[in-house]
N, CA, C and O atoms as CSV, one atom per row, in Angstrom:
chain,resi,resn,atom,element,x,y,z
A,1,MET,N,N,-17.637,-28.883,-23.244
A,1,MET,CA,C,-17.596,-29.351,-24.509
A,1,MET,C,C,-16.004,-29.908,-24.859
A,1,MET,O,O,-14.999,-29.346,-24.423
A,2,THR,N,N,-15.986,-31.018,-25.658
A,2,THR,CA,C,-14.717,-31.700,-25.911
A,2,THR,C,C,-13.905,-30.696,-26.750
A,2,THR,O,O,-14.390,-29.772,-27.404
A,3,GLY,N,N,-12.531,-31.026,-26.633
A,3,GLY,CA,C,-11.468,-30.207,-27.291
A,3,GLY,C,C,-10.566,-30.928,-27.864
A,3,GLY,O,O,-10.515,-32.076,-27.422
A,4,TYR,N,N,-9.733,-30.643,-28.802
A,4,TYR,CA,C,-8.696,-31.228,-29.432
A,4,TYR,C,C,-7.427,-30.260,-29.417
A,4,TYR,O,O,-7.485,-29.058,-29.672
A,5,VAL,N,N,-6.421,-30.875,-29.122
A,5,VAL,CA,C,-5.067,-30.146,-29.438
A,5,VAL,C,C,-4.516,-31.016,-30.599
A,5,VAL,O,O,-4.700,-32.233,-30.634
A,6,TYR,N,N,-3.810,-30.308,-31.576
A,6,TYR,CA,C,-3.427,-31.073,-32.728
A,6,TYR,C,C,-2.131,-30.746,-33.243
A,6,TYR,O,O,-1.855,-29.616,-32.840
A,7,MET,N,N,-1.082,-31.278,-34.045
A,7,MET,CA,C,-0.138,-30.893,-34.685
A,7,MET,C,C,-0.259,-31.387,-36.218
A,7,MET,O,O,-0.499,-32.550,-36.544
A,8,THR,N,N,-0.062,-30.353,-37.067
A,8,THR,CA,C,0.043,-30.852,-38.527
A,8,THR,C,C,1.482,-30.434,-38.887
A,8,THR,O,O,2.150,-29.594,-38.285
A,9,ALA,N,N,1.866,-31.176,-40.000
A,9,ALA,CA,C,3.124,-30.965,-40.490
A,9,ALA,C,C,3.177,-30.882,-42.128
A,9,ALA,O,O,2.264,-31.328,-42.823
A,10,SER,N,N,4.204,-30.340,-42.597
A,10,SER,CA,C,4.391,-30.356,-44.186
A,10,SER,C,C,4.923,-31.761,-44.607
A,10,SER,O,O,4.653,-32.291,-45.685
A,11,GLN,N,N,5.619,-32.243,-43.747
A,11,GLN,CA,C,6.384,-33.500,-44.126
A,11,GLN,C,C,7.051,-34.075,-42.726
A,11,GLN,O,O,6.927,-33.502,-41.644
A,12,LYS,N,N,7.707,-35.185,-42.911
A,12,LYS,CA,C,8.439,-35.738,-41.686
A,12,LYS,C,C,9.570,-34.722,-41.536
A,12,LYS,O,O,10.279,-34.354,-42.472
A,13,GLY,N,N,9.682,-34.272,-40.178
A,13,GLY,CA,C,10.725,-33.307,-39.966
A,13,GLY,C,C,10.546,-31.835,-40.551
A,13,GLY,O,O,11.413,-30.967,-40.447
A,14,GLY,N,N,9.402,-31.673,-41.136
A,14,GLY,CA,C,9.147,-30.231,-41.526
A,14,GLY,C,C,8.457,-29.280,-40.779
A,14,GLY,O,O,8.404,-29.413,-39.557
A,15,THR,N,N,7.938,-28.370,-41.318
A,15,THR,CA,C,7.205,-27.297,-40.548
A,15,THR,C,C,6.033,-27.917,-39.732
A,15,THR,O,O,5.233,-28.744,-40.170
A,16,ILE,N,N,6.053,-27.439,-38.599
A,16,ILE,CA,C,4.875,-27.926,-37.505
A,16,ILE,C,C,4.049,-26.768,-37.147
A,16,ILE,O,O,4.502,-25.684,-36.780
A,17,TYR,N,N,2.667,-27.098,-37.292
A,17,TYR,CA,C,1.518,-26.131,-36.917
A,17,TYR,C,C,0.859,-26.814,-35.687
A,17,TYR,O,O,0.549,-28.005,-35.708
A,18,ILE,N,N,0.657,-25.993,-34.599
A,18,ILE,CA,C,-0.082,-26.419,-33.445
A,18,ILE,C,C,-1.379,-25.660,-33.382
A,18,ILE,O,O,-1.356,-24.430,-33.429
A,19,GLY,N,N,-2.523,-26.332,-33.277
A,19,GLY,CA,C,-3.869,-25.851,-33.201
A,19,GLY,C,C,-4.745,-26.450,-32.160
A,19,GLY,O,O,-4.409,-27.427,-31.490
A,20,VAL,N,N,-5.806,-25.869,-32.056
A,20,VAL,CA,C,-6.940,-26.340,-31.158
A,20,VAL,C,C,-8.319,-26.259,-31.759
A,20,VAL,O,O,-8.581,-25.260,-32.429
A,21,THR,N,N,-9.160,-27.120,-31.609
A,21,THR,CA,C,-10.411,-27.151,-32.052
A,21,THR,C,C,-11.557,-27.860,-31.278
A,21,THR,O,O,-11.252,-28.786,-30.526
A,22,ASN,N,N,-12.830,-27.493,-31.411
A,22,ASN,CA,C,-13.755,-28.556,-30.690
A,22,ASN,C,C,-14.229,-29.492,-31.646
A,22,ASN,O,O,-15.103,-30.258,-31.242
A,23,ASP,N,N,-13.798,-29.620,-32.984
A,23,ASP,CA,C,-14.360,-30.634,-33.905
A,23,ASP,C,C,-13.226,-30.890,-34.933
A,23,ASP,O,O,-13.069,-30.133,-35.892
A,24,LEU,N,N,-12.520,-31.860,-34.738
A,24,LEU,CA,C,-11.279,-32.066,-35.458
A,24,LEU,C,C,-11.717,-32.721,-36.821
A,24,LEU,O,O,-10.973,-32.496,-37.776
A,25,ALA,N,N,-12.733,-33.435,-37.017
A,25,ALA,CA,C,-13.354,-33.851,-38.158
A,25,ALA,C,C,-13.802,-32.696,-39.050
A,25,ALA,O,O,-13.853,-32.869,-40.267
A,26,ARG,N,N,-14.097,-31.635,-38.552
A,26,ARG,CA,C,-14.659,-30.441,-39.230
A,26,ARG,C,C,-13.274,-29.568,-39.693
A,26,ARG,O,O,-13.130,-29.080,-40.814
A,27,ARG,N,N,-12.443,-29.493,-38.761
A,27,ARG,CA,C,-11.115,-28.598,-38.926
A,27,ARG,C,C,-10.190,-29.080,-39.961
A,27,ARG,O,O,-9.740,-28.334,-40.829
A,28,MET,N,N,-9.893,-30.395,-39.863
A,28,MET,CA,C,-8.879,-31.074,-40.594
A,28,MET,C,C,-9.090,-30.683,-42.395
A,28,MET,O,O,-8.185,-30.292,-43.132
A,29,PRO,N,N,-10.334,-30.891,-42.734
A,29,PRO,CA,C,-10.704,-30.707,-44.196
A,29,PRO,C,C,-10.475,-29.109,-44.431
A,29,PRO,O,O,-9.973,-28.686,-45.473
A,30,GLU,N,N,-10.869,-28.307,-43.417
A,30,GLU,CA,C,-10.454,-26.910,-43.530
A,30,GLU,C,C,-9.256,-26.634,-43.995
A,30,GLU,O,O,-9.015,-25.969,-45.003
A,31,HIS,N,N,-8.369,-27.213,-43.163
A,31,HIS,CA,C,-6.796,-26.864,-43.237
A,31,HIS,C,C,-6.538,-27.504,-44.859
A,31,HIS,O,O,-6.010,-26.782,-45.705
A,32,LYS,N,N,-6.908,-28.733,-45.144
A,32,LYS,CA,C,-6.528,-29.365,-46.548
A,32,LYS,C,C,-7.092,-28.544,-47.618
A,32,LYS,O,O,-6.491,-28.527,-48.693
A,33,THR,N,N,-8.076,-27.915,-47.487
A,33,THR,CA,C,-8.574,-27.100,-48.646
A,33,THR,C,C,-8.220,-25.533,-48.559
A,33,THR,O,O,-8.733,-24.733,-49.342
A,34,GLY,N,N,-7.499,-25.224,-47.765
A,34,GLY,CA,C,-6.807,-23.895,-47.576
A,34,GLY,C,C,-7.706,-22.863,-46.801
A,34,GLY,O,O,-7.458,-21.659,-46.754
A,35,GLN,N,N,-8.703,-23.432,-46.242
A,35,GLN,CA,C,-9.666,-22.562,-45.413
A,35,GLN,C,C,-9.184,-22.636,-43.979
A,35,GLN,O,O,-9.829,-21.990,-43.153
A,36,GLY,N,N,-8.319,-23.215,-43.642
A,36,GLY,CA,C,-7.710,-23.171,-42.010
A,36,GLY,C,C,-6.895,-21.967,-41.967
A,36,GLY,O,O,-7.249,-20.969,-42.596
A,37,SER,N,N,-5.836,-21.983,-41.276
A,37,SER,CA,C,-5.271,-20.649,-41.057
A,37,SER,C,C,-4.371,-20.294,-42.181
A,37,SER,O,O,-4.091,-21.139,-43.031
A,38,SER,N,N,-3.939,-19.176,-42.225
A,38,SER,CA,C,-2.956,-18.612,-43.439
A,38,SER,C,C,-1.602,-19.358,-43.125
A,38,SER,O,O,-1.004,-19.795,-44.109
A,39,PHE,N,N,-1.232,-19.493,-42.303
A,39,PHE,CA,C,0.008,-20.339,-42.006
A,39,PHE,C,C,-0.107,-21.708,-42.475
A,39,PHE,O,O,0.848,-22.227,-43.053
A,40,THR,N,N,-1.065,-22.269,-42.302
A,40,THR,CA,C,-0.938,-23.939,-42.934
A,40,THR,C,C,-1.145,-23.571,-44.490
A,40,THR,O,O,-0.480,-24.272,-45.254
A,41,SER,N,N,-1.884,-22.675,-45.028
A,41,SER,CA,C,-1.810,-22.658,-46.519
A,41,SER,C,C,-0.516,-22.302,-46.966
A,41,SER,O,O,0.034,-23.023,-47.799
A,42,ARG,N,N,0.102,-21.195,-46.489
A,42,ARG,CA,C,1.393,-20.872,-46.833
A,42,ARG,C,C,2.397,-21.836,-46.877
A,42,ARG,O,O,3.035,-22.009,-47.916
A,43,TYR,N,N,2.647,-22.588,-45.705
A,43,TYR,CA,C,3.704,-23.615,-45.577
A,43,TYR,C,C,3.282,-25.111,-45.927
A,43,TYR,O,O,4.052,-26.055,-45.749
A,44,GLY,N,N,2.078,-25.240,-46.407
A,44,GLY,CA,C,1.588,-26.633,-46.599
A,44,GLY,C,C,1.633,-27.480,-45.482
A,44,GLY,O,O,2.120,-28.598,-45.653
A,45,VAL,N,N,1.202,-27.153,-44.328
A,45,VAL,CA,C,1.200,-27.966,-43.081
A,45,VAL,C,C,-0.100,-28.555,-43.048
A,45,VAL,O,O,-0.963,-28.001,-42.368
A,46,GLN,N,N,-0.425,-29.813,-43.815
A,46,GLN,CA,C,-1.695,-30.109,-43.761
A,46,GLN,C,C,-1.800,-31.603,-43.235
A,46,GLN,O,O,-2.905,-32.105,-43.028
A,47,ARG,N,N,-0.752,-32.219,-43.049
A,47,ARG,CA,C,-0.761,-33.633,-42.497
A,47,ARG,C,C,-0.807,-33.610,-41.063
A,47,ARG,O,O,0.026,-33.077,-40.330
A,48,LEU,N,N,-2.069,-34.363,-40.644
A,48,LEU,CA,C,-2.280,-34.527,-39.103
A,48,LEU,C,C,-1.156,-35.563,-38.562
A,48,LEU,O,O,-1.047,-36.731,-38.936
A,49,VAL,N,N,-0.424,-34.971,-37.705
A,49,VAL,CA,C,0.589,-36.085,-37.167
A,49,VAL,C,C,0.587,-36.336,-35.734
A,49,VAL,O,O,1.317,-37.161,-35.183
A,50,TRP,N,N,-0.341,-35.522,-35.101
A,50,TRP,CA,C,-0.480,-35.781,-33.603
A,50,TRP,C,C,-1.717,-35.061,-33.173
A,50,TRP,O,O,-2.078,-34.013,-33.708
A,51,TYR,N,N,-2.403,-35.683,-32.127
A,51,TYR,CA,C,-3.466,-34.960,-31.606
A,51,TYR,C,C,-3.777,-35.595,-30.176
A,51,TYR,O,O,-3.246,-36.647,-29.823
A,52,GLU,N,N,-4.594,-34.947,-29.448
A,52,GLU,CA,C,-4.845,-35.308,-28.004
A,52,GLU,C,C,-6.288,-34.813,-27.892
A,52,GLU,O,O,-6.582,-33.721,-28.377
A,53,GLU,N,N,-7.185,-35.560,-27.284
A,53,GLU,CA,C,-8.535,-35.140,-26.886
A,53,GLU,C,C,-8.644,-34.719,-25.550
A,53,GLU,O,O,-7.846,-35.220,-24.758
A,54,TYR,N,N,-9.519,-33.847,-25.104
A,54,TYR,CA,C,-9.746,-33.308,-23.905
A,54,TYR,C,C,-11.317,-33.337,-23.699
A,54,TYR,O,O,-12.113,-33.119,-24.613
A,55,PHE,N,N,-11.643,-33.609,-22.497
A,55,PHE,CA,C,-13.034,-33.519,-22.282
A,55,PHE,C,C,-13.727,-31.994,-22.101
A,55,PHE,O,O,-14.937,-31.778,-22.162
A,56,ASP,N,N,-12.732,-31.040,-21.876
A,56,ASP,CA,C,-13.091,-29.633,-21.708
A,56,ASP,C,C,-12.266,-28.924,-22.723
A,56,ASP,O,O,-11.087,-29.262,-22.821
A,57,ILE,N,N,-12.717,-28.016,-23.464
A,57,ILE,CA,C,-12.188,-27.167,-24.408
A,57,ILE,C,C,-10.937,-26.365,-23.856
A,57,ILE,O,O,-9.821,-26.218,-24.354
A,58,SER,N,N,-11.518,-25.854,-22.572
A,58,SER,CA,C,-10.514,-24.994,-21.835
A,58,SER,C,C,-9.320,-25.691,-21.698
A,58,SER,O,O,-8.276,-25.148,-22.059
A,59,ASP,N,N,-9.315,-26.936,-21.180
A,59,ASP,CA,C,-8.139,-27.696,-20.911
A,59,ASP,C,C,-7.271,-27.905,-22.189
A,59,ASP,O,O,-6.042,-27.861,-22.139
A,60,ALA,N,N,-8.006,-28.146,-23.393
A,60,ALA,CA,C,-7.260,-28.024,-24.710
A,60,ALA,C,C,-6.404,-26.827,-25.086
A,60,ALA,O,O,-5.248,-26.843,-25.508
A,61,ILE,N,N,-7.262,-25.696,-24.830
A,61,ILE,CA,C,-6.628,-24.420,-25.024
A,61,ILE,C,C,-5.504,-24.171,-24.170
A,61,ILE,O,O,-4.476,-23.685,-24.642
A,62,GLN,N,N,-5.596,-24.432,-23.073
A,62,GLN,CA,C,-4.181,-24.399,-22.148
A,62,GLN,C,C,-3.195,-25.214,-22.505
A,62,GLN,O,O,-2.084,-24.691,-22.413
A,63,HIS,N,N,-3.214,-26.554,-22.961
A,63,HIS,CA,C,-2.368,-27.211,-23.460
A,63,HIS,C,C,-1.750,-26.704,-24.721
A,63,HIS,O,O,-0.527,-26.758,-24.856
A,64,GLU,N,N,-2.565,-26.186,-25.706
A,64,GLU,CA,C,-2.022,-25.688,-26.857
A,64,GLU,C,C,-1.033,-24.644,-26.690
A,64,GLU,O,O,0.060,-24.594,-27.255
A,65,THR,N,N,-1.561,-23.737,-25.785
A,65,THR,CA,C,-0.685,-22.474,-25.275
A,65,THR,C,C,0.688,-22.971,-24.784
A,65,THR,O,O,1.693,-22.338,-25.108
A,66,SER,N,N,0.778,-24.084,-24.011
A,66,SER,CA,C,1.867,-24.501,-23.255
A,66,SER,C,C,2.681,-25.177,-24.623
A,66,SER,O,O,3.841,-24.838,-24.861
A,67,LEU,N,N,2.057,-26.021,-25.366
A,67,LEU,CA,C,2.980,-26.533,-26.496
A,67,LEU,C,C,3.589,-25.633,-27.261
A,67,LEU,O,O,4.786,-25.789,-27.501
A,68,LYS,N,N,2.872,-24.506,-27.794
A,68,LYS,CA,C,3.455,-23.392,-28.289
A,68,LYS,C,C,4.698,-22.689,-27.851
A,68,LYS,O,O,5.323,-21.904,-28.564
A,69,ARG,N,N,5.041,-23.052,-26.528
A,69,ARG,CA,C,6.138,-22.456,-26.015
A,69,ARG,C,C,7.341,-23.506,-25.871
A,69,ARG,O,O,8.464,-23.156,-25.509
A,70,TRP,N,N,7.006,-24.802,-26.183
A,70,TRP,CA,C,7.905,-25.737,-26.178
A,70,TRP,C,C,9.035,-25.551,-27.196
A,70,TRP,O,O,8.747,-25.023,-28.270
A,71,PRO,N,N,10.238,-25.920,-26.966
A,71,PRO,CA,C,11.351,-26.017,-28.263
A,71,PRO,C,C,10.773,-27.040,-29.123
A,71,PRO,O,O,10.022,-27.943,-28.755
A,72,ARG,N,N,11.183,-26.820,-30.274
A,72,ARG,CA,C,10.907,-27.633,-31.452
A,72,ARG,C,C,11.357,-29.192,-31.232
A,72,ARG,O,O,10.616,-30.098,-31.612
A,73,GLN,N,N,12.346,-29.399,-30.734
A,73,GLN,CA,C,12.851,-30.776,-30.556
A,73,GLN,C,C,11.675,-31.479,-29.577
A,73,GLN,O,O,11.221,-32.594,-29.838
A,74,TRP,N,N,11.321,-30.836,-28.635
A,74,TRP,CA,C,10.222,-31.522,-27.567
A,74,TRP,C,C,9.009,-31.716,-28.447
A,74,TRP,O,O,8.453,-32.803,-28.287
A,75,LYS,N,N,8.491,-30.928,-29.315
A,75,LYS,CA,C,7.460,-31.257,-30.273
A,75,LYS,C,C,7.603,-32.430,-30.977
A,75,LYS,O,O,6.805,-33.367,-30.941
A,76,VAL,N,N,8.899,-32.367,-31.795
A,76,VAL,CA,C,9.331,-33.612,-32.729
A,76,VAL,C,C,9.124,-34.809,-31.820
A,76,VAL,O,O,8.476,-35.761,-32.255
A,77,GLU,N,N,9.654,-34.837,-30.518
A,77,GLU,CA,C,9.646,-35.936,-29.782
A,77,GLU,C,C,8.239,-36.528,-29.292
A,77,GLU,O,O,8.026,-37.740,-29.271
A,78,LEU,N,N,7.409,-35.680,-28.946
A,78,LEU,CA,C,6.115,-35.865,-28.743
A,78,LEU,C,C,5.424,-36.537,-29.907
A,78,LEU,O,O,4.704,-37.524,-29.759
A,79,ILE,N,N,5.672,-35.965,-31.067
A,79,ILE,CA,C,5.049,-36.593,-32.312
A,79,ILE,C,C,5.632,-37.951,-32.436
A,79,ILE,O,O,4.862,-38.898,-32.593
A,80,GLU,N,N,6.906,-38.142,-32.382
A,80,GLU,CA,C,7.578,-39.653,-32.810
A,80,GLU,C,C,7.273,-40.454,-31.672
A,80,GLU,O,O,7.542,-41.649,-31.795
A,81,LYS,N,N,6.727,-40.044,-30.486
A,81,LYS,CA,C,6.459,-41.142,-29.537
A,81,LYS,C,C,5.314,-41.982,-29.848
A,81,LYS,O,O,5.192,-43.120,-29.393
A,82,THR,N,N,4.469,-41.421,-30.625
A,82,THR,CA,C,3.041,-42.154,-31.106
A,82,THR,C,C,3.066,-42.314,-32.530
A,82,THR,O,O,2.428,-43.262,-32.988
A,83,ASN,N,N,3.681,-41.565,-33.306
A,83,ASN,CA,C,3.703,-41.611,-34.693
A,83,ASN,C,C,5.222,-41.296,-35.359
A,83,ASN,O,O,5.430,-40.221,-35.921
A,84,PRO,N,N,6.232,-42.303,-35.247
A,84,PRO,CA,C,7.633,-42.206,-35.506
A,84,PRO,C,C,7.715,-41.804,-37.105
A,84,PRO,O,O,8.654,-41.116,-37.505
A,85,GLU,N,N,6.810,-42.212,-37.888
A,85,GLU,CA,C,7.039,-41.915,-39.510
A,85,GLU,C,C,6.202,-40.782,-39.783
A,85,GLU,O,O,6.149,-40.441,-40.965
A,86,TRP,N,N,5.516,-40.108,-38.924
A,86,TRP,CA,C,4.620,-38.830,-39.351
A,86,TRP,C,C,3.681,-39.106,-40.309
A,86,TRP,O,O,3.496,-38.408,-41.305
A,87,PHE,N,N,2.973,-40.290,-39.983
A,87,PHE,CA,C,1.970,-40.586,-40.879
A,87,PHE,C,C,0.810,-39.787,-40.799
A,87,PHE,O,O,0.641,-39.246,-39.706
A,88,GLU,N,N,-0.136,-39.546,-41.779
A,88,GLU,CA,C,-1.210,-38.853,-41.835
A,88,GLU,C,C,-2.345,-39.719,-40.976
A,88,GLU,O,O,-2.778,-40.834,-41.270
A,89,LEU,N,N,-2.673,-38.970,-39.936
A,89,LEU,CA,C,-3.534,-39.587,-38.926
A,89,LEU,C,C,-5.163,-39.399,-39.279
A,89,LEU,O,O,-6.065,-40.150,-38.907
A,90,PHE,N,N,-5.291,-38.204,-40.090
A,90,PHE,CA,C,-6.856,-38.020,-40.378
A,90,PHE,C,C,-7.231,-38.846,-41.694
A,90,PHE,O,O,-6.669,-38.810,-42.788
A,91,ARG,N,N,-8.452,-39.678,-41.247
A,91,ARG,CA,C,-8.722,-40.382,-42.342
A,91,ARG,C,C,-10.284,-39.928,-42.766
A,91,ARG,O,O,-11.255,-40.672,-42.628
A,92,GLY,N,N,-10.334,-38.723,-43.246
A,92,GLY,CA,C,-11.623,-38.156,-43.687
A,92,GLY,C,C,-11.905,-38.662,-45.182
A,92,GLY,O,O,-11.009,-39.264,-45.773
A,93,ILE,N,N,-12.832,-38.483,-45.644
A,93,ILE,CA,C,-13.245,-39.011,-46.959
A,93,ILE,C,C,-12.196,-37.980,-48.047
A,93,ILE,O,O,-12.042,-36.760,-48.084
A,94,GLY,N,N,-11.718,-38.875,-48.700
A,94,GLY,CA,C,-10.943,-38.391,-49.822
A,94,GLY,C,C,-9.485,-38.155,-49.251
A,94,GLY,O,O,-8.667,-37.787,-50.094
A,95,TRP,N,N,-9.069,-38.295,-48.060
A,95,TRP,CA,C,-7.918,-37.790,-47.641
A,95,TRP,C,C,-7.091,-39.175,-47.529
A,95,TRP,O,O,-5.917,-39.165,-47.156
């Protein structure tokens, strides 16, 4: 089963949330409507700023676990490698 590791942020340079899902198109609207994690609701961490797809969900889970141990600066650098302005990457209906 395919898996995704993703990072959402409140704004450029703001609070970062790291998550994993098997369906990014389903998960992002959940975050944006407050049905995602309580952390994303509490801190407004709803902007998808980075994601990576894996062929196997277990690989995605392993990478998520690793990323959560990284220092903040490494996470920022990973985001800014592909999305220096921290633009919203999710292009779902109405977002």
